Amino acid sequence: MTSQQHRTRVKRSALAVSAALAVVAGVAATAPGAGAAPSSTPGKPKLKLIAASNAVTLDRWEWEGESGVYLDLGTYVTVDDAPLEFRVKRKSYKDPVVAQQILRDGTKTTTKTLPAGLVKDFSGLPGFLEVSVKDAAGQEVAKTKGTFCPNNASGRIRPDGAATSHYPESCPYNPFTLGSVWGVEKGWASNSSTVDYDKPLDLPAGEYTAKVRVAKKYRDLFGIPDSRPTIKVTVRQRGNGGGGAGLTAHSGHSGHSAHQAAGHAGHHGPDAPTPGALSHALEDRGLAHHLGDGRGHTDGSRIAPALKPAIKRPTGRAGVPADVPKPDLRSLPAFNIAISDGEDGDAPGKDYLAFSANVWNAGPAPLVVDGFRSPGKDLMDAYQYFYDAAGKQVGYTPTGTMEWDPRVGHEHWHFTDFASYRLLSADQTKEVRSGKEAFCLANTDAVDYTVKNANWKPYNTDLSTACGQENSISVREVLDVGSGDTYTQNIPGQSFDITDVPNGTYYIQVIANPEKRLKETKTTNNVALRKVVLGGAPGARTVSVPPHHLINAG
């Protein structure tokens, strides 16, 4: 198991859930009773920084030359009087991110735009939390600042708080995210700790004291009291680099632990990294990480029951009413681009251009595709379904086939003709290489939760919920409104073989619905391009990726 896989393991939601429970246990006893005093400003939430516990025990791990501590102190931002809610969006990749706070006072809603440049991406409020760590002698040994994602692991702080949160369960990390919603329910608290999985703190085993506060700019902006929780920290040594334990955390944590799901390398692999973490693999190895997918090979962030397909094939004449809402499939530019030597077992001496690609649904209706299998057949007949505004099924149409992929690391049903990829010449007139894969659809990335009818909590966020097994008689695959499906093209047949491709400038073209078999609101936005420059010598090829407008993420 690689250190990258260990980095990924610390993002498991089971730990995030334990963090959420900690706030209930640590705060409920001192929380106010049912009903709180009304806020002085209608719709304005009352925020406070607290610590769920006065003391925490953290593990210091050593593994494959790495060592350190993930500093999760169990501090929370409590929210009362009104929900804390933000809409974060950019008009295009040429425009900066704009964040607005949403203030709800009964049926009245107002917005407050945050200062320009304060929020630069969709990961949260940067520099929100300031942490100082001192050793037993009183010497400051660490000082950090952290981003606060309101969608972090959270829980109720009062008995009359909302039973469930309707806000998304994580902040998106896809570099091409267009819009996001952040929020904490009234009567809830969200974990404010930030864990930098790239840079664990180098704290030897021993006793420490951590002091935490909200940065002044946020205290002034949101009216947060200058409380400064103090937490006793015990660091204990775990792991010695020779066993199965790696650089991972055993305490509850937050951050992007609840990330919606990993991008797939044919979808997922053992301990598959999230889209935000995949770049670690590229940095570590200089090539795309060997992933795979299959049962149990997801990030485990939000496993939910699959939407069940119809028991029988549809009957009667297929039809698509003209006035029925349809999905709008759009492509994102390629990202996580790197040179790879392919996968184990490939012919030596080959160079591949690996990348991640995402097709998302801008709505206003979900993409719903059911597959039906005749006994003994290797293919399923696929049908696209349509629903009216009330959620009633009002039509369907045949839309190709689904096929069983028996390859190790796949082993599920793929829907054909969902997307294709091409490597184009510098003038975009010549196709240099092409790649076409069948897909198992999953809502892996929250691309834009501000679009109409966006589902902030989609069901099938990983492959275990929707892709079936070899003996399946039917499957349902859904791409919900606002979500996208990331595939990591890092194995031959998916990545581009560039062994004999001359150095120079090219474009990776991502095409959604290439055969136009799926019915959409429009198809003029189905293609995205990303410029790449190939260099180097055979066996040591290089790739540089210029920024895409304001997005400087290769």
PDB file of N, CA, C and O in Angstrom, residues 34-101:
ATOM      1  N   ALA A  34     -34.747  24.194  24.296  1.00  0.00           N
ATOM      2  CA  ALA A  34     -35.508  24.400  23.076  1.00  0.00           C
ATOM      3  C   ALA A  34     -35.868  25.873  22.944  1.00  0.00           C
ATOM      4  O   ALA A  34     -36.425  26.480  23.837  1.00  0.00           O
ATOM      5  N   GLY A  35     -35.517  26.428  21.814  1.00  0.00           N
ATOM      6  CA  GLY A  35     -35.827  27.826  21.564  1.00  0.00           C
ATOM      7  C   GLY A  35     -34.711  28.726  22.041  1.00  0.00           C
ATOM      8  O   GLY A  35     -34.263  28.637  23.175  1.00  0.00           O
ATOM      9  N   ALA A  36     -34.220  29.573  21.144  1.00  0.00           N
ATOM     10  CA  ALA A  36     -33.155  30.505  21.504  1.00  0.00           C
ATOM     11  C   ALA A  36     -33.654  31.917  21.281  1.00  0.00           C
ATOM     12  O   ALA A  36     -34.615  32.152  20.571  1.00  0.00           O
ATOM     13  N   ALA A  37     -33.004  32.884  21.924  1.00  0.00           N
ATOM     14  CA  ALA A  37     -33.409  34.269  21.778  1.00  0.00           C
ATOM     15  C   ALA A  37     -33.284  34.694  20.321  1.00  0.00           C
ATOM     16  O   ALA A  37     -32.338  34.305  19.634  1.00  0.00           O
ATOM     17  N   PRO A  38     -34.220  35.449  19.817  1.00  0.00           N
ATOM     18  CA  PRO A  38     -34.152  35.867  18.417  1.00  0.00           C
ATOM     19  C   PRO A  38     -32.932  36.738  18.165  1.00  0.00           C
ATOM     20  O   PRO A  38     -32.473  37.467  19.037  1.00  0.00           O
ATOM     21  N   SER A  39     -32.391  36.654  16.966  1.00  0.00           N
ATOM     22  CA  SER A  39     -31.215  37.457  16.637  1.00  0.00           C
ATOM     23  C   SER A  39     -31.622  38.906  16.447  1.00  0.00           C
ATOM     24  O   SER A  39     -32.753  39.223  16.127  1.00  0.00           O
ATOM     25  N   SER A  40     -30.659  39.804  16.658  1.00  0.00           N
ATOM     26  CA  SER A  40     -30.951  41.223  16.519  1.00  0.00           C
ATOM     27  C   SER A  40     -31.197  41.594  15.065  1.00  0.00           C
ATOM     28  O   SER A  40     -31.926  42.534  14.770  1.00  0.00           O
ATOM     29  N   THR A  41     -30.587  40.865  14.132  1.00  0.00           N
ATOM     30  CA  THR A  41     -30.797  41.087  12.706  1.00  0.00           C
ATOM     31  C   THR A  41     -31.558  39.899  12.135  1.00  0.00           C
ATOM     32  O   THR A  41     -31.057  38.778  12.181  1.00  0.00           O
ATOM     33  N   PRO A  42     -32.779  40.099  11.622  1.00  0.00           N
ATOM     34  CA  PRO A  42     -33.565  38.977  11.090  1.00  0.00           C
ATOM     35  C   PRO A  42     -32.791  38.197  10.042  1.00  0.00           C
ATOM     36  O   PRO A  42     -32.196  38.776   9.130  1.00  0.00           O
ATOM     37  N   GLY A  43     -32.796  36.876  10.198  1.00  0.00           N
ATOM     38  CA  GLY A  43     -32.127  36.012   9.244  1.00  0.00           C
ATOM     39  C   GLY A  43     -30.643  35.880   9.446  1.00  0.00           C
ATOM     40  O   GLY A  43     -29.988  35.109   8.739  1.00  0.00           O
ATOM     41  N   LYS A  44     -30.056  36.616  10.395  1.00  0.00           N
ATOM     42  CA  LYS A  44     -28.614  36.553  10.616  1.00  0.00           C
ATOM     43  C   LYS A  44     -28.287  35.465  11.630  1.00  0.00           C
ATOM     44  O   LYS A  44     -28.773  35.480  12.749  1.00  0.00           O
ATOM     45  N   PRO A  45     -27.442  34.504  11.261  1.00  0.00           N
ATOM     46  CA  PRO A  45     -27.087  33.449  12.210  1.00  0.00           C
ATOM     47  C   PRO A  45     -26.141  33.953  13.294  1.00  0.00           C
ATOM     48  O   PRO A  45     -25.354  34.875  13.079  1.00  0.00           O
ATOM     49  N   LYS A  46     -26.242  33.352  14.470  1.00  0.00           N
ATOM     50  CA  LYS A  46     -25.330  33.641  15.572  1.00  0.00           C
ATOM     51  C   LYS A  46     -24.278  32.537  15.593  1.00  0.00           C
ATOM     52  O   LYS A  46     -24.607  31.360  15.780  1.00  0.00           O
ATOM     53  N   LEU A  47     -23.021  32.906  15.410  1.00  0.00           N
ATOM     54  CA  LEU A  47     -21.925  31.944  15.291  1.00  0.00           C
ATOM     55  C   LEU A  47     -21.009  32.024  16.497  1.00  0.00           C
ATOM     56  O   LEU A  47     -20.804  33.090  17.075  1.00  0.00           O
ATOM     57  N   LYS A  48     -20.458  30.880  16.840  1.00  0.00           N
ATOM     58  CA  LYS A  48     -19.501  30.826  17.943  1.00  0.00           C
ATOM     59  C   LYS A  48     -18.549  29.664  17.721  1.00  0.00           C
ATOM     60  O   LYS A  48     -18.952  28.601  17.244  1.00  0.00           O
ATOM     61  N   LEU A  49     -17.289  29.853  18.066  1.00  0.00           N
ATOM     62  CA  LEU A  49     -16.292  28.785  17.983  1.00  0.00           C
ATOM     63  C   LEU A  49     -16.195  28.098  19.332  1.00  0.00           C
ATOM     64  O   LEU A  49     -16.007  28.749  20.363  1.00  0.00           O
ATOM     65  N   ILE A  50     -16.331  26.774  19.336  1.00  0.00           N
ATOM     66  CA  ILE A  50     -16.236  25.994  20.564  1.00  0.00           C
ATOM     67  C   ILE A  50     -15.321  24.799  20.346  1.00  0.00           C
ATOM     68  O   ILE A  50     -14.963  24.461  19.216  1.00  0.00           O
ATOM     69  N   ALA A  51     -14.941  24.160  21.437  1.00  0.00           N
ATOM     70  CA  ALA A  51     -14.201  22.899  21.385  1.00  0.00           C
ATOM     71  C   ALA A  51     -15.086  21.811  21.976  1.00  0.00           C
ATOM     72  O   ALA A  51     -15.646  21.980  23.060  1.00  0.00           O
ATOM     73  N   ALA A  52     -15.239  20.714  21.261  1.00  0.00           N
ATOM     74  CA  ALA A  52     -16.083  19.626  21.745  1.00  0.00           C
ATOM     75  C   ALA A  52     -15.477  18.964  22.975  1.00  0.00           C
ATOM     76  O   ALA A  52     -16.191  18.399  23.799  1.00  0.00           O
ATOM     77  N   SER A  53     -14.160  19.028  23.108  1.00  0.00           N
ATOM     78  CA  SER A  53     -13.480  18.404  24.236  1.00  0.00           C
ATOM     79  C   SER A  53     -12.315  19.287  24.655  1.00  0.00           C
ATOM     80  O   SER A  53     -11.729  19.997  23.825  1.00  0.00           O
ATOM     81  N   ASN A  54     -11.972  19.224  25.931  1.00  0.00           N
ATOM     82  CA  ASN A  54     -10.829  19.987  26.425  1.00  0.00           C
ATOM     83  C   ASN A  54      -9.498  19.301  26.142  1.00  0.00           C
ATOM     84  O   ASN A  54      -8.437  19.910  26.322  1.00  0.00           O
ATOM     85  N   ALA A  55      -9.561  18.043  25.716  1.00  0.00           N
ATOM     86  CA  ALA A  55      -8.335  17.293  25.461  1.00  0.00           C
ATOM     87  C   ALA A  55      -8.563  16.307  24.331  1.00  0.00           C
ATOM     88  O   ALA A  55      -9.645  15.724  24.208  1.00  0.00           O
ATOM     89  N   VAL A  56      -7.557  16.126  23.483  1.00  0.00           N
ATOM     90  CA  VAL A  56      -7.619  15.147  22.402  1.00  0.00           C
ATOM     91  C   VAL A  56      -6.317  14.363  22.371  1.00  0.00           C
ATOM     92  O   VAL A  56      -5.262  14.846  22.798  1.00  0.00           O
ATOM     93  N   THR A  57      -6.391  13.150  21.859  1.00  0.00           N
ATOM     94  CA  THR A  57      -5.207  12.321  21.649  1.00  0.00           C
ATOM     95  C   THR A  57      -5.045  12.097  20.156  1.00  0.00           C
ATOM     96  O   THR A  57      -5.965  11.624  19.492  1.00  0.00           O
ATOM     97  N   LEU A  58      -3.889  12.476  19.628  1.00  0.00           N
ATOM     98  CA  LEU A  58      -3.608  12.339  18.207  1.00  0.00           C
ATOM     99  C   LEU A  58      -2.455  11.365  18.013  1.00  0.00           C
ATOM    100  O   LEU A  58      -1.574  11.252  18.868  1.00  0.00           O
ATOM    101  N   ASP A  59      -2.474  10.675  16.888  1.00  0.00           N
ATOM    102  CA  ASP A  59      -1.440   9.690  16.594  1.00  0.00           C
ATOM    103  C   ASP A  59      -0.385  10.250  15.650  1.00  0.00           C
ATOM    104  O   ASP A  59      -0.714  10.913  14.658  1.00  0.00           O
ATOM    105  N   ARG A  60       0.852   9.992  15.980  1.00  0.00           N
ATOM    106  CA  ARG A  60       1.967  10.314  15.081  1.00  0.00           C
ATOM    107  C   ARG A  60       2.360   9.032  14.360  1.00  0.00           C
ATOM    108  O   ARG A  60       2.686   8.021  14.990  1.00  0.00           O
ATOM    109  N   TRP A  61       2.314   9.095  13.029  1.00  0.00           N
ATOM    110  CA  TRP A  61       2.609   7.908  12.233  1.00  0.00           C
ATOM    111  C   TRP A  61       3.904   8.086  11.462  1.00  0.00           C
ATOM    112  O   TRP A  61       4.258   9.192  11.070  1.00  0.00           O
ATOM    113  N   GLU A  62       4.573   6.994  11.235  1.00  0.00           N
ATOM    114  CA  GLU A  62       5.745   6.979  10.375  1.00  0.00           C
ATOM    115  C   GLU A  62       5.544   5.884   9.345  1.00  0.00           C
ATOM    116  O   GLU A  62       5.217   4.746   9.690  1.00  0.00           O
ATOM    117  N   TRP A  63       5.735   6.275   8.072  1.00  0.00           N
ATOM    118  CA  TRP A  63       5.467   5.299   7.014  1.00  0.00           C
ATOM    119  C   TRP A  63       6.206   5.711   5.757  1.00  0.00           C
ATOM    120  O   TRP A  63       6.050   6.819   5.265  1.00  0.00           O
ATOM    121  N   GLU A  64       7.027   4.806   5.219  1.00  0.00           N
ATOM    122  CA  GLU A  64       7.717   5.010   3.959  1.00  0.00           C
ATOM    123  C   GLU A  64       8.407   6.371   3.892  1.00  0.00           C
ATOM    124  O   GLU A  64       8.274   7.125   2.931  1.00  0.00           O
ATOM    125  N   GLY A  65       9.123   6.704   4.953  1.00  0.00           N
ATOM    126  CA  GLY A  65       9.885   7.942   4.972  1.00  0.00           C
ATOM    127  C   GLY A  65       9.082   9.171   5.349  1.00  0.00           C
ATOM    128  O   GLY A  65       9.634  10.266   5.410  1.00  0.00           O
ATOM    129  N   GLU A  66       7.793   9.013   5.584  1.00  0.00           N
ATOM    130  CA  GLU A  66       6.957  10.136   5.990  1.00  0.00           C
ATOM    131  C   GLU A  66       6.575   9.972   7.456  1.00  0.00           C
ATOM    132  O   GLU A  66       6.466   8.860   7.965  1.00  0.00           O
ATOM    133  N   SER A  67       6.358  11.100   8.111  1.00  0.00           N
ATOM    134  CA  SER A  67       5.929  11.038   9.499  1.00  0.00           C
ATOM    135  C   SER A  67       5.200  12.323   9.835  1.00  0.00           C
ATOM    136  O   SER A  67       5.371  13.352   9.171  1.00  0.00           O
ATOM    137  N   GLY A  68       4.381  12.265  10.857  1.00  0.00           N
ATOM    138  CA  GLY A  68       3.704  13.476  11.284  1.00  0.00           C
ATOM    139  C   GLY A  68       2.370  13.199  11.943  1.00  0.00           C
ATOM    140  O   GLY A  68       1.973  12.053  12.165  1.00  0.00           O
ATOM    141  N   VAL A  69       1.680  14.308  12.260  1.00  0.00           N
ATOM    142  CA  VAL A  69       0.409  14.265  12.972  1.00  0.00           C
ATOM    143  C   VAL A  69      -0.606  15.092  12.196  1.00  0.00           C
ATOM    144  O   VAL A  69      -0.287  16.200  11.728  1.00  0.00           O
ATOM    145  N   TYR A  70      -1.804  14.568  12.045  1.00  0.00           N
ATOM    146  CA  TYR A  70      -2.889  15.341  11.457  1.00  0.00           C
ATOM    147  C   TYR A  70      -3.620  16.052  12.586  1.00  0.00           C
ATOM    148  O   TYR A  70      -4.176  15.425  13.475  1.00  0.00           O
ATOM    149  N   LEU A  71      -3.620  17.360  12.536  1.00  0.00           N
ATOM    150  CA  LEU A  71      -4.067  18.173  13.654  1.00  0.00           C
ATOM    151  C   LEU A  71      -5.576  18.424  13.581  1.00  0.00           C
ATOM    152  O   LEU A  71      -6.039  19.476  13.137  1.00  0.00           O
ATOM    153  N   ASP A  72      -6.349  17.456  14.053  1.00  0.00           N
ATOM    154  CA  ASP A  72      -7.796  17.634  14.176  1.00  0.00           C
ATOM    155  C   ASP A  72      -8.116  17.817  15.650  1.00  0.00           C
ATOM    156  O   ASP A  72      -8.045  16.877  16.439  1.00  0.00           O
ATOM    157  N   LEU A  73      -8.449  19.048  16.016  1.00  0.00           N
ATOM    158  CA  LEU A  73      -8.628  19.391  17.425  1.00  0.00           C
ATOM    159  C   LEU A  73     -10.078  19.303  17.878  1.00  0.00           C
ATOM    160  O   LEU A  73     -10.370  19.552  19.051  1.00  0.00           O
ATOM    161  N   GLY A  74     -10.988  18.978  16.969  1.00  0.00           N
ATOM    162  CA  GLY A  74     -12.385  18.853  17.372  1.00  0.00           C
ATOM    163  C   GLY A  74     -13.026  20.176  17.726  1.00  0.00           C
ATOM    164  O   GLY A  74     -13.838  20.254  18.653  1.00  0.00           O
ATOM    165  N   THR A  75     -12.654  21.238  17.009  1.00  0.00           N
ATOM    166  CA  THR A  75     -13.313  22.524  17.223  1.00  0.00           C
ATOM    167  C   THR A  75     -14.446  22.687  16.220  1.00  0.00           C
ATOM    168  O   THR A  75     -14.349  22.202  15.081  1.00  0.00           O
ATOM    169  N   TYR A  76     -15.495  23.364  16.658  1.00  0.00           N
ATOM    170  CA  TYR A  76     -16.709  23.487  15.845  1.00  0.00           C
ATOM    171  C   TYR A  76     -17.201  24.921  15.815  1.00  0.00           C
ATOM    172  O   TYR A  76     -17.016  25.681  16.770  1.00  0.00           O
ATOM    173  N   VAL A  77     -17.847  25.268  14.736  1.00  0.00           N
ATOM    174  CA  VAL A  77     -18.576  26.527  14.642  1.00  0.00           C
ATOM    175  C   VAL A  77     -20.050  26.218  14.876  1.00  0.00           C
ATOM    176  O   VAL A  77     -20.663  25.477  14.096  1.00  0.00           O
ATOM    177  N   THR A  78     -20.599  26.743  15.953  1.00  0.00           N
ATOM    178  CA  THR A  78     -22.016  26.531  16.238  1.00  0.00           C
ATOM    179  C   THR A  78     -22.841  27.604  15.538  1.00  0.00           C
ATOM    180  O   THR A  78     -22.400  28.742  15.352  1.00  0.00           O
ATOM    181  N   VAL A  79     -24.047  27.215  15.149  1.00  0.00           N
ATOM    182  CA  VAL A  79     -24.931  28.110  14.398  1.00  0.00           C
ATOM    183  C   VAL A  79     -26.284  28.132  15.078  1.00  0.00           C
ATOM    184  O   VAL A  79     -26.888  27.073  15.316  1.00  0.00           O
ATOM    185  N   ASP A  80     -26.772  29.325  15.376  1.00  0.00           N
ATOM    186  CA  ASP A  80     -28.090  29.441  16.002  1.00  0.00           C
ATOM    187  C   ASP A  80     -28.822  30.655  15.454  1.00  0.00           C
ATOM    188  O   ASP A  80     -28.239  31.481  14.750  1.00  0.00           O
ATOM    189  N   ASP A  81     -30.101  30.734  15.768  1.00  0.00           N
ATOM    190  CA  ASP A  81     -31.016  31.804  15.365  1.00  0.00           C
ATOM    191  C   ASP A  81     -31.446  31.718  13.903  1.00  0.00           C
ATOM    192  O   ASP A  81     -32.596  31.989  13.571  1.00  0.00           O
ATOM    193  N   ALA A  82     -30.518  31.364  13.009  1.00  0.00           N
ATOM    194  CA  ALA A  82     -30.826  31.244  11.585  1.00  0.00           C
ATOM    195  C   ALA A  82     -29.746  30.368  10.957  1.00  0.00           C
ATOM    196  O   ALA A  82     -28.635  30.271  11.480  1.00  0.00           O
ATOM    197  N   PRO A  83     -30.043  29.709   9.849  1.00  0.00           N
ATOM    198  CA  PRO A  83     -29.007  28.892   9.215  1.00  0.00           C
ATOM    199  C   PRO A  83     -27.877  29.738   8.649  1.00  0.00           C
ATOM    200  O   PRO A  83     -28.072  30.910   8.298  1.00  0.00           O
ATOM    201  N   LEU A  84     -26.705  29.135   8.584  1.00  0.00           N
ATOM    202  CA  LEU A  84     -25.559  29.752   7.914  1.00  0.00           C
ATOM    203  C   LEU A  84     -25.522  29.191   6.502  1.00  0.00           C
ATOM    204  O   LEU A  84     -25.381  27.978   6.312  1.00  0.00           O
ATOM    205  N   GLU A  85     -25.663  30.027   5.504  1.00  0.00           N
ATOM    206  CA  GLU A  85     -25.760  29.536   4.127  1.00  0.00           C
ATOM    207  C   GLU A  85     -25.035  30.471   3.175  1.00  0.00           C
ATOM    208  O   GLU A  85     -25.078  31.695   3.316  1.00  0.00           O
ATOM    209  N   PHE A  86     -24.363  29.857   2.193  1.00  0.00           N
ATOM    210  CA  PHE A  86     -23.646  30.612   1.172  1.00  0.00           C
ATOM    211  C   PHE A  86     -23.947  30.022  -0.203  1.00  0.00           C
ATOM    212  O   PHE A  86     -24.109  28.807  -0.356  1.00  0.00           O
ATOM    213  N   ARG A  87     -24.010  30.906  -1.199  1.00  0.00           N
ATOM    214  CA  ARG A  87     -24.012  30.515  -2.601  1.00  0.00           C
ATOM    215  C   ARG A  87     -22.698  31.019  -3.188  1.00  0.00           C
ATOM    216  O   ARG A  87     -22.369  32.200  -3.093  1.00  0.00           O
ATOM    217  N   VAL A  88     -21.949  30.098  -3.792  1.00  0.00           N
ATOM    218  CA  VAL A  88     -20.638  30.432  -4.334  1.00  0.00           C
ATOM    219  C   VAL A  88     -20.639  30.053  -5.809  1.00  0.00           C
ATOM    220  O   VAL A  88     -20.955  28.923  -6.165  1.00  0.00           O
ATOM    221  N   LYS A  89     -20.290  31.008  -6.673  1.00  0.00           N
ATOM    222  CA  LYS A  89     -20.443  30.755  -8.102  1.00  0.00           C
ATOM    223  C   LYS A  89     -19.482  31.604  -8.912  1.00  0.00           C
ATOM    224  O   LYS A  89     -19.022  32.650  -8.454  1.00  0.00           O
ATOM    225  N   ARG A  90     -19.168  31.135 -10.116  1.00  0.00           N
ATOM    226  CA  ARG A  90     -18.478  31.963 -11.091  1.00  0.00           C
ATOM    227  C   ARG A  90     -19.235  31.861 -12.417  1.00  0.00           C
ATOM    228  O   ARG A  90     -19.758  30.802 -12.773  1.00  0.00           O
ATOM    229  N   LYS A  91     -19.298  32.970 -13.146  1.00  0.00           N
ATOM    230  CA  LYS A  91     -20.041  32.990 -14.399  1.00  0.00           C
ATOM    231  C   LYS A  91     -19.385  32.105 -15.445  1.00  0.00           C
ATOM    232  O   LYS A  91     -20.062  31.460 -16.252  1.00  0.00           O
ATOM    233  N   SER A  92     -18.067  32.109 -15.459  1.00  0.00           N
ATOM    234  CA  SER A  92     -17.305  31.306 -16.409  1.00  0.00           C
ATOM    235  C   SER A  92     -15.904  31.139 -15.856  1.00  0.00           C
ATOM    236  O   SER A  92     -15.563  31.691 -14.803  1.00  0.00           O
ATOM    237  N   TYR A  93     -15.072  30.413 -16.583  1.00  0.00           N
ATOM    238  CA  TYR A  93     -13.693  30.228 -16.141  1.00  0.00           C
ATOM    239  C   TYR A  93     -12.848  31.471 -16.377  1.00  0.00           C
ATOM    240  O   TYR A  93     -11.688  31.523 -15.968  1.00  0.00           O
ATOM    241  N   LYS A  94     -13.439  32.471 -16.998  1.00  0.00           N
ATOM    242  CA  LYS A  94     -12.768  33.757 -17.167  1.00  0.00           C
ATOM    243  C   LYS A  94     -13.065  34.703 -16.010  1.00  0.00           C
ATOM    244  O   LYS A  94     -12.460  35.770 -15.914  1.00  0.00           O
ATOM    245  N   ASP A  95     -14.023  34.312 -15.164  1.00  0.00           N
ATOM    246  CA  ASP A  95     -14.489  35.190 -14.094  1.00  0.00           C
ATOM    247  C   ASP A  95     -14.083  34.656 -12.726  1.00  0.00           C
ATOM    248  O   ASP A  95     -14.014  33.440 -12.519  1.00  0.00           O
ATOM    249  N   PRO A  96     -13.850  35.541 -11.769  1.00  0.00           N
ATOM    250  CA  PRO A  96     -13.495  35.098 -10.413  1.00  0.00           C
ATOM    251  C   PRO A  96     -14.697  34.514  -9.686  1.00  0.00           C
ATOM    252  O   PRO A  96     -15.856  34.715 -10.081  1.00  0.00           O
ATOM    253  N   VAL A  97     -14.418  33.820  -8.612  1.00  0.00           N
ATOM    254  CA  VAL A  97     -15.467  33.249  -7.773  1.00  0.00           C
ATOM    255  C   VAL A  97     -16.115  34.365  -6.949  1.00  0.00           C
ATOM    256  O   VAL A  97     -15.425  35.218  -6.393  1.00  0.00           O
ATOM    257  N   VAL A  98     -17.437  34.338  -6.884  1.00  0.00           N
ATOM    258  CA  VAL A  98     -18.190  35.304  -6.085  1.00  0.00           C
ATOM    259  C   VAL A  98     -18.986  34.531  -5.037  1.00  0.00           C
ATOM    260  O   VAL A  98     -19.711  33.590  -5.374  1.00  0.00           O
ATOM    261  N   ALA A  99     -18.843  34.917  -3.772  1.00  0.00           N
ATOM    262  CA  ALA A  99     -19.541  34.240  -2.675  1.00  0.00           C
ATOM    263  C   ALA A  99     -20.561  35.181  -2.067  1.00  0.00           C
ATOM    264  O   ALA A  99     -20.256  36.344  -1.783  1.00  0.00           O
ATOM    265  N   GLN A 100     -21.753  34.681  -1.851  1.00  0.00           N
ATOM    266  CA  GLN A 100     -22.817  35.442  -1.215  1.00  0.00           C
ATOM    267  C   GLN A 100     -23.358  34.689  -0.015  1.00  0.00           C
ATOM    268  O   GLN A 100     -23.565  33.468  -0.087  1.00  0.00           O
ATOM    269  N   GLN A 101     -23.585  35.407   1.077  1.00  0.00           N
ATOM    270  CA  GLN A 101     -24.263  34.820   2.219  1.00  0.00           C
ATOM    271  C   GLN A 101     -25.763  35.003   2.019  1.00  0.00           C
ATOM    272  O   GLN A 101     -26.235  36.068   1.631  1.00  0.00           O
TER     273      GLN A 101
END
